[in-house]
Each structure stands twice: as structure tokens, then as C-alpha cells.
Short mmCIF file of C-alpha atoms in Angstrom, two decimals:
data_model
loop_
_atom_site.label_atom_id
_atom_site.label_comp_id
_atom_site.label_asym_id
_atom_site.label_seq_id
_atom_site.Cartn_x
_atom_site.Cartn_y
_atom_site.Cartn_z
CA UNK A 32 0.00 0.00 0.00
CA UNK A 33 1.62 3.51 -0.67
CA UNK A 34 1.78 6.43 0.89
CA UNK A 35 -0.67 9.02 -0.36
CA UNK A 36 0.18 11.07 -3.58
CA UNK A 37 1.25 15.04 -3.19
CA UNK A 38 0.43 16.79 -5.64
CA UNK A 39 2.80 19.35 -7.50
CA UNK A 40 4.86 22.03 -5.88
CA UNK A 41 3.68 24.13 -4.16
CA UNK A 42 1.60 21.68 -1.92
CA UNK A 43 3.37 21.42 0.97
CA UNK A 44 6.60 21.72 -0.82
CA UNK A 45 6.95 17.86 -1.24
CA UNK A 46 7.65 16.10 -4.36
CA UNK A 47 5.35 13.50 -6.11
CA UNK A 48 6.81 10.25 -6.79
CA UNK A 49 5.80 8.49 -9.69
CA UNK A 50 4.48 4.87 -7.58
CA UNK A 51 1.31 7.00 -7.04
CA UNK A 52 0.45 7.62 -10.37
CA UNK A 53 -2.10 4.84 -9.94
CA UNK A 54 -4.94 6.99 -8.06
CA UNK A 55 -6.89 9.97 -8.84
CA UNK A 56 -6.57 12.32 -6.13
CA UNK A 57 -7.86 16.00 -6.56
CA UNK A 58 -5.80 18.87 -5.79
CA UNK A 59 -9.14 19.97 -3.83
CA UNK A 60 -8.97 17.33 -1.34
CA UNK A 61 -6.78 17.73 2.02
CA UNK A 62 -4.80 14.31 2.04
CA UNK A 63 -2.46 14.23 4.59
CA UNK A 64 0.80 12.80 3.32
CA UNK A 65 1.41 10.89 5.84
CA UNK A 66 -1.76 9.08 4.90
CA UNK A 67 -1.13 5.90 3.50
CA UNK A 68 -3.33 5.72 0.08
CA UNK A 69 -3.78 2.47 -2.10
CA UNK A 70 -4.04 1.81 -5.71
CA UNK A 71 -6.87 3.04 -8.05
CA UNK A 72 -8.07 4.99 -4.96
CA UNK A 73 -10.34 7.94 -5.84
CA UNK A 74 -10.72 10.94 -3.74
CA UNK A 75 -12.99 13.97 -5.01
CA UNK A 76 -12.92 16.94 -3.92
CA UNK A 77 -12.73 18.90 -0.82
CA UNK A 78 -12.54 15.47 1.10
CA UNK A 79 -10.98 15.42 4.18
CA UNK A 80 -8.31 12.61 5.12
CA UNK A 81 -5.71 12.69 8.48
CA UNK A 82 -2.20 11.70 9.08
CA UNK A 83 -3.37 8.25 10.60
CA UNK A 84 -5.17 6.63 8.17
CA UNK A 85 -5.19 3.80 5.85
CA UNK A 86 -7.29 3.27 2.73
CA UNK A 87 -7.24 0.41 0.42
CA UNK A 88 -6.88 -0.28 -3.20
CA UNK A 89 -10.14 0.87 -4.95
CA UNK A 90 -11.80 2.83 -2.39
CA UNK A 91 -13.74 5.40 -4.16
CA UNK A 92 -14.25 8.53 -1.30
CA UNK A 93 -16.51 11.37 -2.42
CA UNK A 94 -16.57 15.11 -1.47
CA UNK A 95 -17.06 16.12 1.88
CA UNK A 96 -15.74 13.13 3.50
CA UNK A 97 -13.74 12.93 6.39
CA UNK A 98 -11.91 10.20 7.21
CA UNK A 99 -9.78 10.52 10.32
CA UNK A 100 -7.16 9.29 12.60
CA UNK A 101 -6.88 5.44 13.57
CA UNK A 102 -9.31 4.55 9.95
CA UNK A 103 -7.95 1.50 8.40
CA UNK A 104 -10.06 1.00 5.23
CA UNK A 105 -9.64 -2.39 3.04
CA UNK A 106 -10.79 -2.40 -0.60
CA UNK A 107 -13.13 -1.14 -2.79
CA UNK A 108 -15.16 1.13 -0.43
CA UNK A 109 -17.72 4.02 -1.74
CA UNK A 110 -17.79 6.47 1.10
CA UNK A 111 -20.19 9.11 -0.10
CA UNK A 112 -21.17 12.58 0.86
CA UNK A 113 -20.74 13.69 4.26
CA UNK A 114 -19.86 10.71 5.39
CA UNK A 115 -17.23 10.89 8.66
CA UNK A 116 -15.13 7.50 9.33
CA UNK A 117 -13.21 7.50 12.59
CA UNK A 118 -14.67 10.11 14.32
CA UNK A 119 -14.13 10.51 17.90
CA UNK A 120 -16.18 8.75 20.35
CA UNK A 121 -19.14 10.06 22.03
CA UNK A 122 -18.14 8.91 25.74
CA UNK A 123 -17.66 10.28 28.75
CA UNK A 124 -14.87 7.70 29.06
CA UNK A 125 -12.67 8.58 25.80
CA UNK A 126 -9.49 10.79 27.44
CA UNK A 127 -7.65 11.70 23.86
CA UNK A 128 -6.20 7.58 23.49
CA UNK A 129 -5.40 6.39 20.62
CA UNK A 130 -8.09 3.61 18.71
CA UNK A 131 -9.22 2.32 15.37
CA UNK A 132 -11.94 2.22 12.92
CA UNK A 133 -11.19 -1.19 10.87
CA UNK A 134 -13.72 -1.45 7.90
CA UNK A 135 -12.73 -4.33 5.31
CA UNK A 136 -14.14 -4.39 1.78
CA UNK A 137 -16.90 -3.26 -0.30
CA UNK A 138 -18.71 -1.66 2.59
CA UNK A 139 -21.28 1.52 1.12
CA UNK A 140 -21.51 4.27 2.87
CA UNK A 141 -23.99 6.43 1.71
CA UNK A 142 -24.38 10.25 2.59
CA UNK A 143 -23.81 11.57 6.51
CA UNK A 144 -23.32 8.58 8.10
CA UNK A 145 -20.81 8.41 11.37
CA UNK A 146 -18.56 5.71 12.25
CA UNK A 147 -16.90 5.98 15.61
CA UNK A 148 -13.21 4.80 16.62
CA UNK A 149 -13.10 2.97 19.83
CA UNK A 150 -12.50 4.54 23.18
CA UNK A 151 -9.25 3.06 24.44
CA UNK A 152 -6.10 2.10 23.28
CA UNK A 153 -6.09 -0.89 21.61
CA UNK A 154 -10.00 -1.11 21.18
CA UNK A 155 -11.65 -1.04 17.60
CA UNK A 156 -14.76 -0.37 16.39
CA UNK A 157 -14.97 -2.36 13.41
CA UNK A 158 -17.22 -3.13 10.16
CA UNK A 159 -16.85 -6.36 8.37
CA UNK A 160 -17.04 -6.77 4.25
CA UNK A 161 -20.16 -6.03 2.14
CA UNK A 162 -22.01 -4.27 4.34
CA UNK A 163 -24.62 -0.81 3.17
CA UNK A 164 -25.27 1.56 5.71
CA UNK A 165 -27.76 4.26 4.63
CA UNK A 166 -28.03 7.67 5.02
CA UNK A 167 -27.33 8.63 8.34
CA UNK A 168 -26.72 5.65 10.13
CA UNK A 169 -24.48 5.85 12.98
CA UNK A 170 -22.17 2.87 14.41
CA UNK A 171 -20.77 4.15 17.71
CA UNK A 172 -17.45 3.81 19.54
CA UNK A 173 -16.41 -0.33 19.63
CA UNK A 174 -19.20 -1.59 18.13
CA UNK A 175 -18.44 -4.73 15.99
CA UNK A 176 -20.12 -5.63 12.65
CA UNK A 177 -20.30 -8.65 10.43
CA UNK A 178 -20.94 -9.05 6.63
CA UNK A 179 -23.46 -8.56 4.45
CA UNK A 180 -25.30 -7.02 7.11
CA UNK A 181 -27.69 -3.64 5.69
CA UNK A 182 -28.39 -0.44 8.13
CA UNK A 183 -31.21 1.26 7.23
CA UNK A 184 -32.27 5.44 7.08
CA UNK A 185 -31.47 7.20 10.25
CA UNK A 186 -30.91 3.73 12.05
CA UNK A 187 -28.45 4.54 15.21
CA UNK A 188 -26.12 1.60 16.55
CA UNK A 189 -25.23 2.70 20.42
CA UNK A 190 -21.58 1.97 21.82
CA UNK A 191 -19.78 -1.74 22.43
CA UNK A 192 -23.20 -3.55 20.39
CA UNK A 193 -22.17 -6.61 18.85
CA UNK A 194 -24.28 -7.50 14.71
CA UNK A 195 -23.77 -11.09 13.63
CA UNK A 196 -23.39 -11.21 9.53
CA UNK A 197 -27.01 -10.76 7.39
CA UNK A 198 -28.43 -8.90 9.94
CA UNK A 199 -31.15 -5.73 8.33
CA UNK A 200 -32.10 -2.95 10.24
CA UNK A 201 -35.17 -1.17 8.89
CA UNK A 202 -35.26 2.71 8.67
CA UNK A 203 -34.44 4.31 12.57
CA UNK A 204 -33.68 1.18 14.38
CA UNK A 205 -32.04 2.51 17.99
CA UNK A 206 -30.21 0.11 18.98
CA UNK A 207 -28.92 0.69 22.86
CA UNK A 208 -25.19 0.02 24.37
CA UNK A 209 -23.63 -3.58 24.71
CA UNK A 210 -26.86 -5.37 23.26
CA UNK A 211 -25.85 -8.07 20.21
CA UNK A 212 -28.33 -8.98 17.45
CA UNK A 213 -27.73 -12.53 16.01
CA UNK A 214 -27.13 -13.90 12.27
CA UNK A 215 -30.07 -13.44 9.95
CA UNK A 216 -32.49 -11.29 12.18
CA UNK A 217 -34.36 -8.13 11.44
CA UNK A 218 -34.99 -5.82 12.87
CA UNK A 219 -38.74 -3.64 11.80
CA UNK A 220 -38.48 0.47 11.50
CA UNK A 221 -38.88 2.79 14.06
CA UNK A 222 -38.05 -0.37 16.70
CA UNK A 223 -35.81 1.02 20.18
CA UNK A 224 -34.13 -2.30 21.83
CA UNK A 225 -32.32 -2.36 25.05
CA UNK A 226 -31.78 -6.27 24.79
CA UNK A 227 -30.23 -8.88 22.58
CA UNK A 228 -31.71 -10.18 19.55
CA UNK A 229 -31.43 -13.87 18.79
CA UNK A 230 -30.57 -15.61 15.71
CA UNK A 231 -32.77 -15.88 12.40
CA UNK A 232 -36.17 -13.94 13.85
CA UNK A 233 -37.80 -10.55 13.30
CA UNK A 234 -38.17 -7.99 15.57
CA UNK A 235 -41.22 -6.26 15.58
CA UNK A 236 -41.85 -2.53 16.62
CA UNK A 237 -42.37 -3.63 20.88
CA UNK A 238 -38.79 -5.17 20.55
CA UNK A 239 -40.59 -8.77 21.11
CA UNK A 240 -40.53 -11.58 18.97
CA UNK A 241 -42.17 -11.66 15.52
CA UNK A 242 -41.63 -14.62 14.14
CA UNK A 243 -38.93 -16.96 12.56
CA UNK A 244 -36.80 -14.91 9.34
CA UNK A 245 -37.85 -17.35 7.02
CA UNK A 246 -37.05 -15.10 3.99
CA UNK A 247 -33.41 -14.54 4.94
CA UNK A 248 -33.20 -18.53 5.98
CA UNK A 249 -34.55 -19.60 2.36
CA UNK A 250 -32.24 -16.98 0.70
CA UNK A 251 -29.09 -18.62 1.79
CA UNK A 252 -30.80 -21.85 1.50
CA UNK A 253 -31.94 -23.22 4.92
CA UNK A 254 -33.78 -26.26 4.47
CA UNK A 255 -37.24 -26.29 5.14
CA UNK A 256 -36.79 -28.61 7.42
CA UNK A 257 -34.06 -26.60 9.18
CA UNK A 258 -36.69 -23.92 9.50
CA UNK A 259 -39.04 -25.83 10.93
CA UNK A 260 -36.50 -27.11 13.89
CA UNK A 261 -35.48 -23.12 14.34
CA UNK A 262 -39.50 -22.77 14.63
CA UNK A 263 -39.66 -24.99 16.95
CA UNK A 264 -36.80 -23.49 19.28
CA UNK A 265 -38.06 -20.29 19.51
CA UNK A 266 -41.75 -21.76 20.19
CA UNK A 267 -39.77 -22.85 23.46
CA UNK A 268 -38.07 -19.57 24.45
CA UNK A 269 -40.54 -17.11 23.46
CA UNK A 270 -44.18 -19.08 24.02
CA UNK A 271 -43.04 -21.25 26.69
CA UNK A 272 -43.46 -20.72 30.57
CA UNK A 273 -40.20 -21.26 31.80
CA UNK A 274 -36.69 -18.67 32.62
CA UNK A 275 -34.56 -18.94 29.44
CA UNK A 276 -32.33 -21.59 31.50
CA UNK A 277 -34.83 -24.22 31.37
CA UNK A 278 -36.05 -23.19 27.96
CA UNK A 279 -32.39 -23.49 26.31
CA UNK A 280 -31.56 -26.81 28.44
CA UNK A 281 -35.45 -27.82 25.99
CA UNK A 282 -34.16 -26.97 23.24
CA UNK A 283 -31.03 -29.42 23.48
CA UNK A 284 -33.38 -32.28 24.60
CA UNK A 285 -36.29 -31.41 22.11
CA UNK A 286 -34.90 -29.80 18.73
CA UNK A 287 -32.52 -31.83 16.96
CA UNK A 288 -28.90 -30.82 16.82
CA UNK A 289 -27.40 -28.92 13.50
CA UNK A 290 -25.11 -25.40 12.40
CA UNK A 291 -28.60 -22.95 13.13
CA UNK A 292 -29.95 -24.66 16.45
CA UNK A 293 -26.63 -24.65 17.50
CA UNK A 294 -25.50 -21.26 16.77
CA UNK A 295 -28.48 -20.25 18.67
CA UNK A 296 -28.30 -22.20 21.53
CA UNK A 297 -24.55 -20.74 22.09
CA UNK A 298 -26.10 -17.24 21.05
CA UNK A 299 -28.57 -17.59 24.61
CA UNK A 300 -26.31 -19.54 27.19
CA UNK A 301 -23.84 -15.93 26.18
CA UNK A 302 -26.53 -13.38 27.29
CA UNK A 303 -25.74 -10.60 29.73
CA UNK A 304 -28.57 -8.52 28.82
CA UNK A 305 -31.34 -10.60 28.74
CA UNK A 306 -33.06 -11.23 25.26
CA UNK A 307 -36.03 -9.05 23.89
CA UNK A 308 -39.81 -9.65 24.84
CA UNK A 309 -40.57 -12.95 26.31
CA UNK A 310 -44.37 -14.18 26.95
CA UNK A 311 -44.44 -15.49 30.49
#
């Protein structure tokens, strides 16, 4: 990866060496050269980018972005207007430490969404590959992010959250501190949760269970079968009258083993906020 172009005297009074020839770069932008700047990068103009950052080969950054210190981007990224990567964290706990923003490839970011770094040294906030976060979303300080997963209008991610891959959030999801939402759930609009969402079910608008995902699960092929067994689990947890601990030891002696049943078995026995909307 190579350090970001400078453009002709008199910029900063450095010289532009020809191993950045490979990205288009406008004079309009404010790239810091100690940025470090990949090939067949494109930066318009009057973006924004700081000394500590890293963006990867194909990254396409539009004007009025800023991307700042501790951003490590991977490849082929579309960060649009008014986006801000690595901005500092909103916490009453962040003291000026130095933290990352990791996002890996062929994430879109579409106008004024905010990405937070992490609070303390060492921490990251991070974003996995092929994810779309729509127009201003927000991922706060050390949240972590899977693939594939989509964020929609206005939806706001609160600090240390943990999103499995294939996850959707509808338009203006809140979703508060430390909760986790599991693989293949979604998550309706206008929704506030304060507790973790399991595997493979919707979330209605009470933050209580709607339902087995059964679009998602037939979209990346699920058996029916499968389904059915995942059905079955939740029928146990959710419309059963026992505490989660005697509904999860059920499921193991009820629902036959298998990757999904598994997954979410694992995903309950790791609570430490307590899961959304029972019936009791």
C-alpha cells in the first residue's frame, strides 16, 4: 500500500513520486501525506483525510468526506457525501487515546453517516465486508459488525453492540449500548431495543418476537426442514413458561442438533442482557 500522492509544488513543498500515479486524487482534497493511500483509490474533492489513516486499493471517497485518525479502510469502499469514518467517540470515558476504525471491503456508505473509533487504546470499532449503511446511520465507539449485514435510514447503533453477519435494520432502528443482534435477524423500523436479539427472527416494533426470518433462511438456503426445527426453538423460548435456563436446556433435549440450532443455543447460554420480549 503507498503512501498518499502530493500533488505538484507548491503543496506542501513535497515532491510527487511516480508509484502514485495509480490513483486519482484532486488537488481539492486535504490528504495528509502521511496518509497511506492504495491503488486506483479515488478521492474527489474537498474530502478530508488525516495523518493516521489507511485506505485500500479501490476505495472510491466522495466530497465532503472525512476520514480521520486510527481509519484503516480495506478495498473497494464508496464512502459518499458527508460521510465521517473514525470520528471521535461520544463517551464520557474517551481521554484523547489512541483507537481504530477497521472497515474491510466493499462496505457503502452512503451520505452523513458516522462511524466511531473505539475509546481506548487498543480497542476497535470495526465493520466487516459487504455491508450498506444508509443515510445517516451511525455505528458508535467499539461496536463490531459482520458481513453482508444492511443499516437502514437514520438507524443509530449505540456503543460496544455486537451485529452477527445478514443482519437488516429497517429505517431508525435505535439500537442501545452492549446489546448483540444474532445472524439473519431483522430488525422492523422505528423499533428502540435495550436487549439482545437472537438468531434468524424478526423484531417487531415492541422489541418482542415476531416470528422466525424465514425469507433470509430460504435466501441462503436453509432447508425447510431446518426452518421448521429453528421454529420450533423459539416456540420454546418465546411461548413457553419457563426462565430462558430451562427453555435453552429444551431446546437441546427437544430440537434436533445442526449449524442454526446450535448457533443459537450458544447465542442464549452468552446473554448478559437478557433477550427481547418474552411471553411469560
Amino acid at each position: 500500500m503507498a503512501h498518499a500522492p502530493v500533488w505538484p509544488p507548491p503543496f506542501r513543498g513535497d515532491k510527487r513520486g511516480a508509484q502514485f500515479m495509480a490513483s486519482e486524487i484532486s488537488p481539492k482534497a486535504e490528504v495528509s501525506p502521511k496518509a497511506k493511500i492504495g491503488d486506483n483509490v479515488k478521492i474527489f474533492p474537498f474530502a478530508y483525510i488525516e495523518d493516521d489513516v489507511e485506505i485500500g486499493d479501490g476505495c472510491v471517497i466522495f466530497p465532503f468526506v472525512s476520514i480521520l485518525n486510527g481509519t484503516r479502510m480495506g478495498k473497494n469502499n464508496k464512502v459518499h457525501q458527508g460521510a465521517v469514518i473514525g470520528a471521535l467517540p461520544q463517551d464520557f470515558e474517551f481521554r484523547g487515546e489512541k483507537s481504530e476504525c477497521i472497515l474491510g471491503d466493499n462496505n457503502i456508505i452512503r451520505e452523513n453517516v458516522v462511524i466511531n473509533r473505539a475509546t481506548h487504546t487498543g480497542g476497535q470499532t470495526v465493520i466487516g465486508n459487504d455491508n450498506f449503511l444508509m443515510e445517516g446511520s451511525h455505528i458508535s465507539h467499539d461496536t463490531k459488525v459482520g458481513n453482508c449485514c444492511v443499516f437502514g435510514y437514520g438507524t443509530k447503533i449505540a456503543g460496544d453492540c455486537l451485529i452477527e453477519d445478514f443482519v437488516i435494520f429497517s429505517s431508525s432502528v435505535i439500537e442501545n449500548a452492549k446489546t448483540r443482534v444474532g445472524m439473519g435477524s431483522m430488525i422492523q423500523a422505528g423499533t428502540t431495543f435495550s436487549k439482545d436479539v437472537p438468531p434468524y427472527i424478526v423484531c417487531n416494533h415492541d422489541a418482542g418476537f415476531g416470528g422466525v426470518n424465514t425469507e433470509v433462511a430460504r435466501l441462503h438456503h436453509v432447508d425447510e426442514k431446518i426452518i421448521k426445527h429453528i421454529a420450533n426453538a423459539y416456540r420454546l423460548v418465546f411461548h413457553g413458561k419457563t426462565a430462558l435456563f430451562d427453555a435453552i436446556k429444551q431446546i437441546e433435549e427437544q430440537v434436533p442438533a445442526g449449524p442454526q440450532i446450535d448457533h443459537i443455543v450458544e447465542f442464549l447460554k452468552a446473554t448478559e442482557m437478557g433477550i427481547i420480549s418474552r411471553k411469560l
